[in-house]
GROMACS .gro file of C-alpha atoms in nm:
model
  213
    1UNK     CA    1  -0.666   1.452  -0.155
    2UNK     CA    2  -0.308   1.488   0.018
    3UNK     CA    3  -0.184   1.129   0.034
    4UNK     CA    4   0.062   1.010   0.303
    5UNK     CA    5   0.271   0.743   0.151
    6UNK     CA    6   0.427   0.482   0.408
    7UNK     CA    7   0.700   0.284   0.218
    8UNK     CA    8   0.790   0.575   0.000
    9UNK     CA    9   1.147   0.452  -0.072
   10UNK     CA   10   1.022   0.108  -0.183
   11UNK     CA   11   0.993   0.028  -0.551
   12UNK     CA   12   0.605   0.064  -0.555
   13UNK     CA   13   0.633   0.361  -0.330
   14UNK     CA   14   0.866   0.534  -0.566
   15UNK     CA   15   0.636   0.497  -0.858
   16UNK     CA   16   0.339   0.613  -0.645
   17UNK     CA   17   0.528   0.930  -0.541
   18UNK     CA   18   0.603   1.016  -0.898
   19UNK     CA   19   0.243   0.965  -0.998
   20UNK     CA   20   0.110   1.168  -0.716
   21UNK     CA   21   0.360   1.430  -0.754
   22UNK     CA   22   0.252   1.476  -1.100
   23UNK     CA   23  -0.118   1.453  -1.036
   24UNK     CA   24  -0.365   1.741  -1.092
   25UNK     CA   25  -0.601   1.590  -0.841
   26UNK     CA   26  -0.371   1.483  -0.553
   27UNK     CA   27  -0.075   1.588  -0.360
   28UNK     CA   28   0.169   1.379  -0.170
   29UNK     CA   29   0.380   1.344   0.159
   30UNK     CA   30   0.633   1.085   0.191
   31UNK     CA   31   0.722   0.905   0.519
   32UNK     CA   32   1.098   0.818   0.549
   33UNK     CA   33   1.319   0.709   0.819
   34UNK     CA   34   1.649   0.859   0.731
   35UNK     CA   35   1.778   1.219   0.693
   36UNK     CA   36   1.935   1.150   0.359
   37UNK     CA   37   1.606   1.017   0.225
   38UNK     CA   38   1.434   1.338   0.326
   39UNK     CA   39   1.706   1.543   0.128
   40UNK     CA   40   1.659   1.322  -0.183
   41UNK     CA   41   1.278   1.364  -0.178
   42UNK     CA   42   1.283   1.727  -0.124
   43UNK     CA   43   1.508   1.763  -0.409
   44UNK     CA   44   1.230   1.626  -0.620
   45UNK     CA   45   0.997   1.870  -0.458
   46UNK     CA   46   0.817   1.613  -0.250
   47UNK     CA   47   0.710   1.715   0.103
   48UNK     CA   48   0.851   1.464   0.356
   49UNK     CA   49   0.839   1.365   0.727
   50UNK     CA   50   1.064   1.150   0.925
   51UNK     CA   51   0.910   0.856   1.116
   52UNK     CA   52   0.989   0.489   1.176
   53UNK     CA   53   0.739   0.193   1.161
   54UNK     CA   54   0.939   0.061   1.465
   55UNK     CA   55   0.877   0.374   1.660
   56UNK     CA   56   0.555   0.485   1.826
   57UNK     CA   57   0.203   0.528   1.695
   58UNK     CA   58   0.227   0.903   1.813
   59UNK     CA   59   0.535   0.950   1.581
   60UNK     CA   60   0.357   0.796   1.271
   61UNK     CA   61   0.036   1.006   1.363
   62UNK     CA   62   0.248   1.337   1.399
   63UNK     CA   63   0.398   1.273   1.047
   64UNK     CA   64   0.061   1.200   0.891
   65UNK     CA   65  -0.122   1.503   1.026
   66UNK     CA   66  -0.297   1.719   0.762
   67UNK     CA   67  -0.325   1.434   0.529
   68UNK     CA   68  -0.641   1.305   0.387
   69UNK     CA   69  -0.544   0.933   0.292
   70UNK     CA   70  -0.295   0.681   0.375
   71UNK     CA   71  -0.123   0.436   0.144
   72UNK     CA   72   0.070   0.156   0.316
   73UNK     CA   73   0.318   0.004   0.080
   74UNK     CA   74   0.598  -0.062   0.327
   75UNK     CA   75   0.768  -0.403   0.352
   76UNK     CA   76   1.065  -0.530   0.531
   77UNK     CA   77   1.220  -0.687   0.221
   78UNK     CA   78   1.311  -1.030   0.116
   79UNK     CA   79   1.664  -1.012   0.291
   80UNK     CA   80   1.520  -0.980   0.638
   81UNK     CA   81   1.407  -1.240   0.885
   82UNK     CA   82   1.068  -1.340   1.017
   83UNK     CA   83   1.105  -1.107   1.310
   84UNK     CA   84   1.157  -0.783   1.087
   85UNK     CA   85   0.852  -0.911   0.885
   86UNK     CA   86   0.636  -0.912   1.185
   87UNK     CA   87   0.763  -0.577   1.300
   88UNK     CA   88   0.719  -0.394   0.976
   89UNK     CA   89   0.451  -0.581   0.756
   90UNK     CA   90   0.226  -0.660   1.049
   91UNK     CA   91   0.292  -0.431   1.360
   92UNK     CA   92   0.407  -0.152   1.140
   93UNK     CA   93   0.080  -0.179   0.940
   94UNK     CA   94  -0.123  -0.194   1.264
   95UNK     CA   95   0.051   0.125   1.415
   96UNK     CA   96  -0.026   0.309   1.092
   97UNK     CA   97  -0.395   0.195   1.107
   98UNK     CA   98  -0.404   0.322   1.465
   99UNK     CA   99  -0.220   0.645   1.378
  100UNK     CA  100  -0.490   0.705   1.103
  101UNK     CA  101  -0.769   0.649   1.358
  102UNK     CA  102  -0.602   0.868   1.605
  103UNK     CA  103  -0.593   1.177   1.372
  104UNK     CA  104  -0.915   1.120   1.184
  105UNK     CA  105  -0.782   1.001   0.842
  106UNK     CA  106  -1.040   0.783   0.695
  107UNK     CA  107  -0.911   0.671   0.373
  108UNK     CA  108  -0.658   0.402   0.374
  109UNK     CA  109  -0.521   0.183   0.098
  110UNK     CA  110  -0.313  -0.130   0.187
  111UNK     CA  111  -0.083  -0.306  -0.046
  112UNK     CA  112  -0.098  -0.670   0.054
  113UNK     CA  113   0.002  -1.001  -0.135
  114UNK     CA  114  -0.187  -1.230  -0.365
  115UNK     CA  115  -0.362  -1.510  -0.174
  116UNK     CA  116  -0.305  -1.331   0.174
  117UNK     CA  117  -0.672  -1.416   0.252
  118UNK     CA  118  -0.653  -1.782   0.145
  119UNK     CA  119  -0.447  -1.978   0.380
  120UNK     CA  120  -0.471  -2.298   0.163
  121UNK     CA  121  -0.263  -2.108  -0.097
  122UNK     CA  122   0.024  -2.027   0.131
  123UNK     CA  123   0.308  -2.243  -0.011
  124UNK     CA  124   0.621  -2.050   0.085
  125UNK     CA  125   0.738  -1.761   0.309
  126UNK     CA  126   0.444  -1.839   0.537
  127UNK     CA  127   0.566  -1.575   0.801
  128UNK     CA  128   0.524  -1.310   0.525
  129UNK     CA  129   0.171  -1.442   0.441
  130UNK     CA  130   0.073  -1.442   0.798
  131UNK     CA  131   0.189  -1.104   0.860
  132UNK     CA  132  -0.010  -0.970   0.545
  133UNK     CA  133  -0.311  -1.176   0.638
  134UNK     CA  134  -0.345  -1.023   0.972
  135UNK     CA  135  -0.251  -0.670   0.892
  136UNK     CA  136  -0.540  -0.690   0.638
  137UNK     CA  137  -0.775  -0.839   0.910
  138UNK     CA  138  -0.698  -0.541   1.134
  139UNK     CA  139  -0.775  -0.280   0.856
  140UNK     CA  140  -1.098  -0.461   0.761
  141UNK     CA  141  -1.190  -0.428   1.141
  142UNK     CA  142  -1.079  -0.074   1.188
  143UNK     CA  143  -1.369   0.127   1.073
  144UNK     CA  144  -1.151   0.305   0.816
  145UNK     CA  145  -1.262   0.346   0.457
  146UNK     CA  146  -1.018   0.081   0.325
  147UNK     CA  147  -0.922  -0.082  -0.002
  148UNK     CA  148  -0.677  -0.377   0.022
  149UNK     CA  149  -0.487  -0.461  -0.310
  150UNK     CA  150  -0.319  -0.792  -0.318
  151UNK     CA  151  -0.079  -0.787  -0.614
  152UNK     CA  152   0.071  -1.090  -0.779
  153UNK     CA  153   0.444  -1.143  -0.825
  154UNK     CA  154   0.607  -0.804  -0.874
  155UNK     CA  155   0.806  -0.708  -1.200
  156UNK     CA  156   1.034  -0.419  -1.266
  157UNK     CA  157   0.926  -0.392  -1.626
  158UNK     CA  158   0.719  -0.094  -1.760
  159UNK     CA  159   0.355  -0.111  -1.683
  160UNK     CA  160   0.103  -0.197  -1.959
  161UNK     CA  161  -0.205  -0.021  -1.785
  162UNK     CA  162  -0.399  -0.342  -1.825
  163UNK     CA  163  -0.485  -0.580  -1.533
  164UNK     CA  164  -0.709  -0.841  -1.407
  165UNK     CA  165  -0.892  -0.782  -1.075
  166UNK     CA  166  -1.108  -1.035  -0.882
  167UNK     CA  167  -1.166  -1.157  -0.520
  168UNK     CA  168  -0.958  -1.469  -0.600
  169UNK     CA  169  -0.707  -1.514  -0.889
  170UNK     CA  170  -0.455  -1.761  -0.975
  171UNK     CA  171  -0.094  -1.671  -0.919
  172UNK     CA  172   0.044  -1.445  -1.182
  173UNK     CA  173   0.266  -1.129  -1.207
  174UNK     CA  174   0.222  -0.750  -1.251
  175UNK     CA  175   0.478  -0.454  -1.313
  176UNK     CA  176   0.513  -0.249  -0.991
  177UNK     CA  177   0.421   0.053  -1.209
  178UNK     CA  178   0.057  -0.108  -1.266
  179UNK     CA  179   0.023  -0.151  -0.908
  180UNK     CA  180   0.096   0.217  -0.831
  181UNK     CA  181  -0.140   0.323  -1.108
  182UNK     CA  182  -0.413   0.100  -0.955
  183UNK     CA  183  -0.364   0.259  -0.627
  184UNK     CA  184  -0.394   0.620  -0.728
  185UNK     CA  185  -0.692   0.520  -0.953
  186UNK     CA  186  -0.866   0.361  -0.669
  187UNK     CA  187  -0.821   0.642  -0.431
  188UNK     CA  188  -1.155   0.818  -0.492
  189UNK     CA  189  -1.347   0.553  -0.660
  190UNK     CA  190  -1.632   0.475  -0.416
  191UNK     CA  191  -1.699   0.111  -0.547
  192UNK     CA  192  -1.336   0.018  -0.414
  193UNK     CA  193  -1.435   0.133  -0.070
  194UNK     CA  194  -1.439  -0.151   0.193
  195UNK     CA  195  -1.322  -0.378  -0.074
  196UNK     CA  196  -1.025  -0.637  -0.115
  197UNK     CA  197  -0.894  -0.794  -0.436
  198UNK     CA  198  -0.620  -0.976  -0.608
  199UNK     CA  199  -0.439  -0.785  -0.894
  200UNK     CA  200  -0.226  -0.926  -1.172
  201UNK     CA  201  -0.157  -0.825  -1.542
  202UNK     CA  202  -0.456  -0.881  -1.769
  203UNK     CA  203  -0.669  -0.747  -2.052
  204UNK     CA  204  -0.861  -0.458  -1.907
  205UNK     CA  205  -0.782  -0.102  -1.849
  206UNK     CA  206  -0.714  -0.021  -1.483
  207UNK     CA  207  -1.006   0.204  -1.443
  208UNK     CA  208  -1.249  -0.040  -1.628
  209UNK     CA  209  -1.123  -0.332  -1.410
  210UNK     CA  210  -1.187  -0.145  -1.094
  211UNK     CA  211  -1.528  -0.030  -1.205
  212UNK     CA  212  -1.628  -0.396  -1.229
  213UNK     CA  213  -1.531  -0.504  -0.894
   0.00000   0.00000   0.00000
């Protein structure tokens, strides 16, 4: 598959780009919004397109043309306000889903957040959880072949390659590297199609955990 990564400059996105770049099964195209980011990725040998999640659906669709799958791992970041969270994490995701529909890309992986599907668990940053919840709902109703991955608290330490996956888990953490590895492993696993799950560090190899969902 040629995988279109939205959020390529984010921390999970960078891990994912490197995994896809080195993959024997897949190729990758990064979506970025600044010329200097294009140059940085092209130095790494990564195909890149300029587009902005605050731009038009058509702009995103044009950038994604020719790809077979989309991974949405973009986020407005913790330093921005609720308005940017809605524009990027919710409307940016909705636009990307619409762009995939427009050009016939069926496979779509969304990086969400643990408990996004359980309102009773929203204890803080509720605008962020609202954005993730409704972006996930839009994807579920899109007709695309989706997988929604809801990771726990994100860590910058090296991945362990071992995770716990279930429809509902208690709050816990996970290295970003393991989230990226879960994404790339799930890409072609049919039992992850039209499924959503929480993801934290655990005792099972990623492929084994995904096989059991």
